């Protein structure tokens, strides 16, 4: 099924057009070769691809974050709205982070109100567009990513 990581591991890749959505962050991580039993954080280091974060963001306003995804342009804007100080610190950290590539599974509500994590593509930090006013700007560089077998780990 679309929800089973093993389906996509066998295919060796996933594409945005496959409309892949997982029920949990753990399942998304498994697809990328990480064998977690329970995982709560919004990001995990990729075990095989350099400088890459597997990211499970809420791409809508939530708490101190005003995140936005423009599907048409393939752009994610990640913005802290709690304070200018926090926003600037977060942008600096993002620009200095070696993981400037992200494989994105966005948190969405399914038709029955259940949470799912939908594959949105591979994104790279756009240093030119990133600024204090906007926040961190991530541009989609691919609609496809390789999958890896978590059973090897």
PDB file of C-alpha atoms in Angstrom:
ATOM      1  CA  UNK A   1       0.000   0.000   0.000  1.00  0.00           C
ATOM      2  CA  UNK A   2       0.972   3.679  -0.372  1.00  0.00           C
ATOM      3  CA  UNK A   3       1.397   3.839   3.399  1.00  0.00           C
ATOM      4  CA  UNK A   4       3.807   0.933   3.725  1.00  0.00           C
ATOM      5  CA  UNK A   5       7.517   1.880   3.680  1.00  0.00           C
ATOM      6  CA  UNK A   6       8.429  -1.590   2.350  1.00  0.00           C
ATOM      7  CA  UNK A   7       6.479  -0.877  -0.860  1.00  0.00           C
ATOM      8  CA  UNK A   8       8.742   2.091  -1.601  1.00  0.00           C
ATOM      9  CA  UNK A   9      11.932   0.413  -0.405  1.00  0.00           C
ATOM     10  CA  UNK A  10      11.317  -2.323  -2.989  1.00  0.00           C
ATOM     11  CA  UNK A  11      10.828   0.320  -5.708  1.00  0.00           C
ATOM     12  CA  UNK A  12      14.097   1.993  -4.642  1.00  0.00           C
ATOM     13  CA  UNK A  13      12.624   5.490  -5.020  1.00  0.00           C
ATOM     14  CA  UNK A  14       9.629   7.704  -4.387  1.00  0.00           C
ATOM     15  CA  UNK A  15       8.285  10.522  -6.527  1.00  0.00           C
ATOM     16  CA  UNK A  16       5.979  13.387  -5.557  1.00  0.00           C
ATOM     17  CA  UNK A  17       3.449  12.107  -8.115  1.00  0.00           C
ATOM     18  CA  UNK A  18       3.236   8.801  -6.212  1.00  0.00           C
ATOM     19  CA  UNK A  19       1.372  10.742  -3.505  1.00  0.00           C
ATOM     20  CA  UNK A  20       3.201   8.845  -0.777  1.00  0.00           C
ATOM     21  CA  UNK A  21       2.038   9.563   2.764  1.00  0.00           C
ATOM     22  CA  UNK A  22       3.089   7.772   5.928  1.00  0.00           C
ATOM     23  CA  UNK A  23       1.160   7.558   9.191  1.00  0.00           C
ATOM     24  CA  UNK A  24       4.224   8.160  11.336  1.00  0.00           C
ATOM     25  CA  UNK A  25       7.634   9.802  11.266  1.00  0.00           C
ATOM     26  CA  UNK A  26       9.104   6.353  11.993  1.00  0.00           C
ATOM     27  CA  UNK A  27       7.715   5.005   8.688  1.00  0.00           C
ATOM     28  CA  UNK A  28       9.157   7.961   6.772  1.00  0.00           C
ATOM     29  CA  UNK A  29      12.535   7.385   8.428  1.00  0.00           C
ATOM     30  CA  UNK A  30      12.403   3.669   7.580  1.00  0.00           C
ATOM     31  CA  UNK A  31      12.029   4.548   3.923  1.00  0.00           C
ATOM     32  CA  UNK A  32      15.313   6.427   4.191  1.00  0.00           C
ATOM     33  CA  UNK A  33      17.150   3.542   5.868  1.00  0.00           C
ATOM     34  CA  UNK A  34      16.702   4.464   9.550  1.00  0.00           C
ATOM     35  CA  UNK A  35      15.384   1.762  11.824  1.00  0.00           C
ATOM     36  CA  UNK A  36      13.734   3.697  14.649  1.00  0.00           C
ATOM     37  CA  UNK A  37      11.142   2.163  16.934  1.00  0.00           C
ATOM     38  CA  UNK A  38       9.800   5.478  18.116  1.00  0.00           C
ATOM     39  CA  UNK A  39      10.778   8.921  16.933  1.00  0.00           C
ATOM     40  CA  UNK A  40       9.214  12.241  17.802  1.00  0.00           C
ATOM     41  CA  UNK A  41      11.545  14.916  16.508  1.00  0.00           C
ATOM     42  CA  UNK A  42      10.881  16.829  13.292  1.00  0.00           C
ATOM     43  CA  UNK A  43      14.148  15.913  11.616  1.00  0.00           C
ATOM     44  CA  UNK A  44      16.690  13.103  11.347  1.00  0.00           C
ATOM     45  CA  UNK A  45      20.142  12.958   9.757  1.00  0.00           C
ATOM     46  CA  UNK A  46      20.165  10.886   6.594  1.00  0.00           C
ATOM     47  CA  UNK A  47      22.263   7.749   7.150  1.00  0.00           C
ATOM     48  CA  UNK A  48      23.521   7.526   3.533  1.00  0.00           C
ATOM     49  CA  UNK A  49      23.255  10.947   1.889  1.00  0.00           C
ATOM     50  CA  UNK A  50      25.650  13.666   2.965  1.00  0.00           C
ATOM     51  CA  UNK A  51      24.535  16.937   4.513  1.00  0.00           C
ATOM     52  CA  UNK A  52      20.920  15.858   4.284  1.00  0.00           C
ATOM     53  CA  UNK A  53      18.144  16.115   6.837  1.00  0.00           C
ATOM     54  CA  UNK A  54      14.995  14.005   6.594  1.00  0.00           C
ATOM     55  CA  UNK A  55      12.447  16.640   7.592  1.00  0.00           C
ATOM     56  CA  UNK A  56       8.851  16.322   8.810  1.00  0.00           C
ATOM     57  CA  UNK A  57       7.666  19.935   9.024  1.00  0.00           C
ATOM     58  CA  UNK A  58       4.271  21.492   9.626  1.00  0.00           C
ATOM     59  CA  UNK A  59       3.998  23.660   6.505  1.00  0.00           C
ATOM     60  CA  UNK A  60       1.320  25.913   7.951  1.00  0.00           C
ATOM     61  CA  UNK A  61       1.258  28.466  10.777  1.00  0.00           C
ATOM     62  CA  UNK A  62       1.742  26.733  14.138  1.00  0.00           C
ATOM     63  CA  UNK A  63       2.730  28.319  17.432  1.00  0.00           C
ATOM     64  CA  UNK A  64       5.897  30.361  16.970  1.00  0.00           C
ATOM     65  CA  UNK A  65       6.252  29.214  13.349  1.00  0.00           C
ATOM     66  CA  UNK A  66       4.690  30.587  10.210  1.00  0.00           C
ATOM     67  CA  UNK A  67       5.749  28.042   7.606  1.00  0.00           C
ATOM     68  CA  UNK A  68       4.461  28.038   4.072  1.00  0.00           C
ATOM     69  CA  UNK A  69       4.716  25.726   1.065  1.00  0.00           C
ATOM     70  CA  UNK A  70       4.060  26.960  -2.457  1.00  0.00           C
ATOM     71  CA  UNK A  71       3.395  23.724  -4.342  1.00  0.00           C
ATOM     72  CA  UNK A  72       3.428  25.436  -7.743  1.00  0.00           C
ATOM     73  CA  UNK A  73       6.826  27.114  -7.283  1.00  0.00           C
ATOM     74  CA  UNK A  74       8.235  24.328  -5.129  1.00  0.00           C
ATOM     75  CA  UNK A  75       9.283  26.721  -2.371  1.00  0.00           C
ATOM     76  CA  UNK A  76       9.110  26.306   1.404  1.00  0.00           C
ATOM     77  CA  UNK A  77       9.446  29.332   3.638  1.00  0.00           C
ATOM     78  CA  UNK A  78      10.325  28.585   7.249  1.00  0.00           C
ATOM     79  CA  UNK A  79       9.826  31.532   9.547  1.00  0.00           C
ATOM     80  CA  UNK A  80       9.940  32.036  13.294  1.00  0.00           C
ATOM     81  CA  UNK A  81       7.400  34.692  14.308  1.00  0.00           C
ATOM     82  CA  UNK A  82       7.920  34.703  18.062  1.00  0.00           C
ATOM     83  CA  UNK A  83      10.528  37.472  17.991  1.00  0.00           C
ATOM     84  CA  UNK A  84      12.941  39.143  15.589  1.00  0.00           C
ATOM     85  CA  UNK A  85      15.776  37.976  17.834  1.00  0.00           C
ATOM     86  CA  UNK A  86      14.705  34.341  17.568  1.00  0.00           C
ATOM     87  CA  UNK A  87      14.132  34.635  13.830  1.00  0.00           C
ATOM     88  CA  UNK A  88      17.611  36.052  13.212  1.00  0.00           C
ATOM     89  CA  UNK A  89      19.235  33.393  15.420  1.00  0.00           C
ATOM     90  CA  UNK A  90      17.348  30.645  13.609  1.00  0.00           C
ATOM     91  CA  UNK A  91      18.319  31.994  10.174  1.00  0.00           C
ATOM     92  CA  UNK A  92      21.985  32.204  11.228  1.00  0.00           C
ATOM     93  CA  UNK A  93      21.871  28.628  12.486  1.00  0.00           C
ATOM     94  CA  UNK A  94      20.259  27.503   9.224  1.00  0.00           C
ATOM     95  CA  UNK A  95      22.850  29.242   7.074  1.00  0.00           C
ATOM     96  CA  UNK A  96      25.673  27.732   9.157  1.00  0.00           C
ATOM     97  CA  UNK A  97      24.192  24.231   9.202  1.00  0.00           C
ATOM     98  CA  UNK A  98      25.998  21.822   6.871  1.00  0.00           C
ATOM     99  CA  UNK A  99      22.671  20.039   6.207  1.00  0.00           C
ATOM    100  CA  UNK A 100      21.449  22.394   3.509  1.00  0.00           C
ATOM    101  CA  UNK A 101      19.580  19.651   1.691  1.00  0.00           C
ATOM    102  CA  UNK A 102      16.288  18.309   3.011  1.00  0.00           C
ATOM    103  CA  UNK A 103      14.081  15.401   2.058  1.00  0.00           C
ATOM    104  CA  UNK A 104      10.640  16.641   3.018  1.00  0.00           C
ATOM    105  CA  UNK A 105       7.645  14.732   4.345  1.00  0.00           C
ATOM    106  CA  UNK A 106       5.169  17.455   5.262  1.00  0.00           C
ATOM    107  CA  UNK A 107       2.735  16.900   8.093  1.00  0.00           C
ATOM    108  CA  UNK A 108      -0.818  17.040   6.718  1.00  0.00           C
ATOM    109  CA  UNK A 109      -4.282  16.118   7.925  1.00  0.00           C
ATOM    110  CA  UNK A 110      -5.780  13.133   6.100  1.00  0.00           C
ATOM    111  CA  UNK A 111      -9.416  13.016   4.973  1.00  0.00           C
ATOM    112  CA  UNK A 112     -10.486  11.585   8.319  1.00  0.00           C
ATOM    113  CA  UNK A 113      -8.562  14.169  10.326  1.00  0.00           C
ATOM    114  CA  UNK A 114      -5.684  11.765  10.910  1.00  0.00           C
ATOM    115  CA  UNK A 115      -2.111  13.003  10.713  1.00  0.00           C
ATOM    116  CA  UNK A 116      -0.003  11.914   7.744  1.00  0.00           C
ATOM    117  CA  UNK A 117       3.451  12.766   6.453  1.00  0.00           C
ATOM    118  CA  UNK A 118       3.373  13.376   2.706  1.00  0.00           C
ATOM    119  CA  UNK A 119       6.480  13.321   0.506  1.00  0.00           C
ATOM    120  CA  UNK A 120       7.007  16.750  -1.060  1.00  0.00           C
ATOM    121  CA  UNK A 121      10.425  16.365  -2.672  1.00  0.00           C
ATOM    122  CA  UNK A 122      14.061  17.239  -2.075  1.00  0.00           C
ATOM    123  CA  UNK A 123      14.837  20.837  -1.170  1.00  0.00           C
ATOM    124  CA  UNK A 124      17.973  22.925  -0.895  1.00  0.00           C
ATOM    125  CA  UNK A 125      18.496  26.069   1.152  1.00  0.00           C
ATOM    126  CA  UNK A 126      18.372  29.141  -1.085  1.00  0.00           C
ATOM    127  CA  UNK A 127      20.967  31.403   0.507  1.00  0.00           C
ATOM    128  CA  UNK A 128      20.238  34.265  -1.895  1.00  0.00           C
ATOM    129  CA  UNK A 129      16.528  34.413  -1.038  1.00  0.00           C
ATOM    130  CA  UNK A 130      16.890  33.712   2.692  1.00  0.00           C
ATOM    131  CA  UNK A 131      16.653  36.884   4.794  1.00  0.00           C
ATOM    132  CA  UNK A 132      15.313  38.191   8.111  1.00  0.00           C
ATOM    133  CA  UNK A 133      12.034  39.416   6.603  1.00  0.00           C
ATOM    134  CA  UNK A 134      11.262  36.182   4.765  1.00  0.00           C
ATOM    135  CA  UNK A 135      12.926  33.507   6.864  1.00  0.00           C
ATOM    136  CA  UNK A 136      14.719  30.427   5.548  1.00  0.00           C
ATOM    137  CA  UNK A 137      13.810  29.755   1.932  1.00  0.00           C
ATOM    138  CA  UNK A 138      14.000  26.182   0.622  1.00  0.00           C
ATOM    139  CA  UNK A 139      13.748  25.483  -3.111  1.00  0.00           C
ATOM    140  CA  UNK A 140      12.726  22.112  -4.495  1.00  0.00           C
ATOM    141  CA  UNK A 141      15.591  20.612  -6.490  1.00  0.00           C
ATOM    142  CA  UNK A 142      13.994  17.220  -7.152  1.00  0.00           C
ATOM    143  CA  UNK A 143      10.577  15.570  -7.032  1.00  0.00           C
ATOM    144  CA  UNK A 144      12.204  12.197  -6.511  1.00  0.00           C
ATOM    145  CA  UNK A 145      14.434  10.582  -3.912  1.00  0.00           C
ATOM    146  CA  UNK A 146      16.061   7.202  -3.439  1.00  0.00           C
ATOM    147  CA  UNK A 147      14.822   4.867  -0.733  1.00  0.00           C
ATOM    148  CA  UNK A 148      16.954   2.613   1.450  1.00  0.00           C
ATOM    149  CA  UNK A 149      16.277  -0.537   3.418  1.00  0.00           C
ATOM    150  CA  UNK A 150      16.097   0.103   7.167  1.00  0.00           C
ATOM    151  CA  UNK A 151      16.567  -3.633   7.802  1.00  0.00           C
ATOM    152  CA  UNK A 152      20.260  -3.190   6.962  1.00  0.00           C
ATOM    153  CA  UNK A 153      20.648  -1.000  10.051  1.00  0.00           C
TER     154      UNK A 153
END
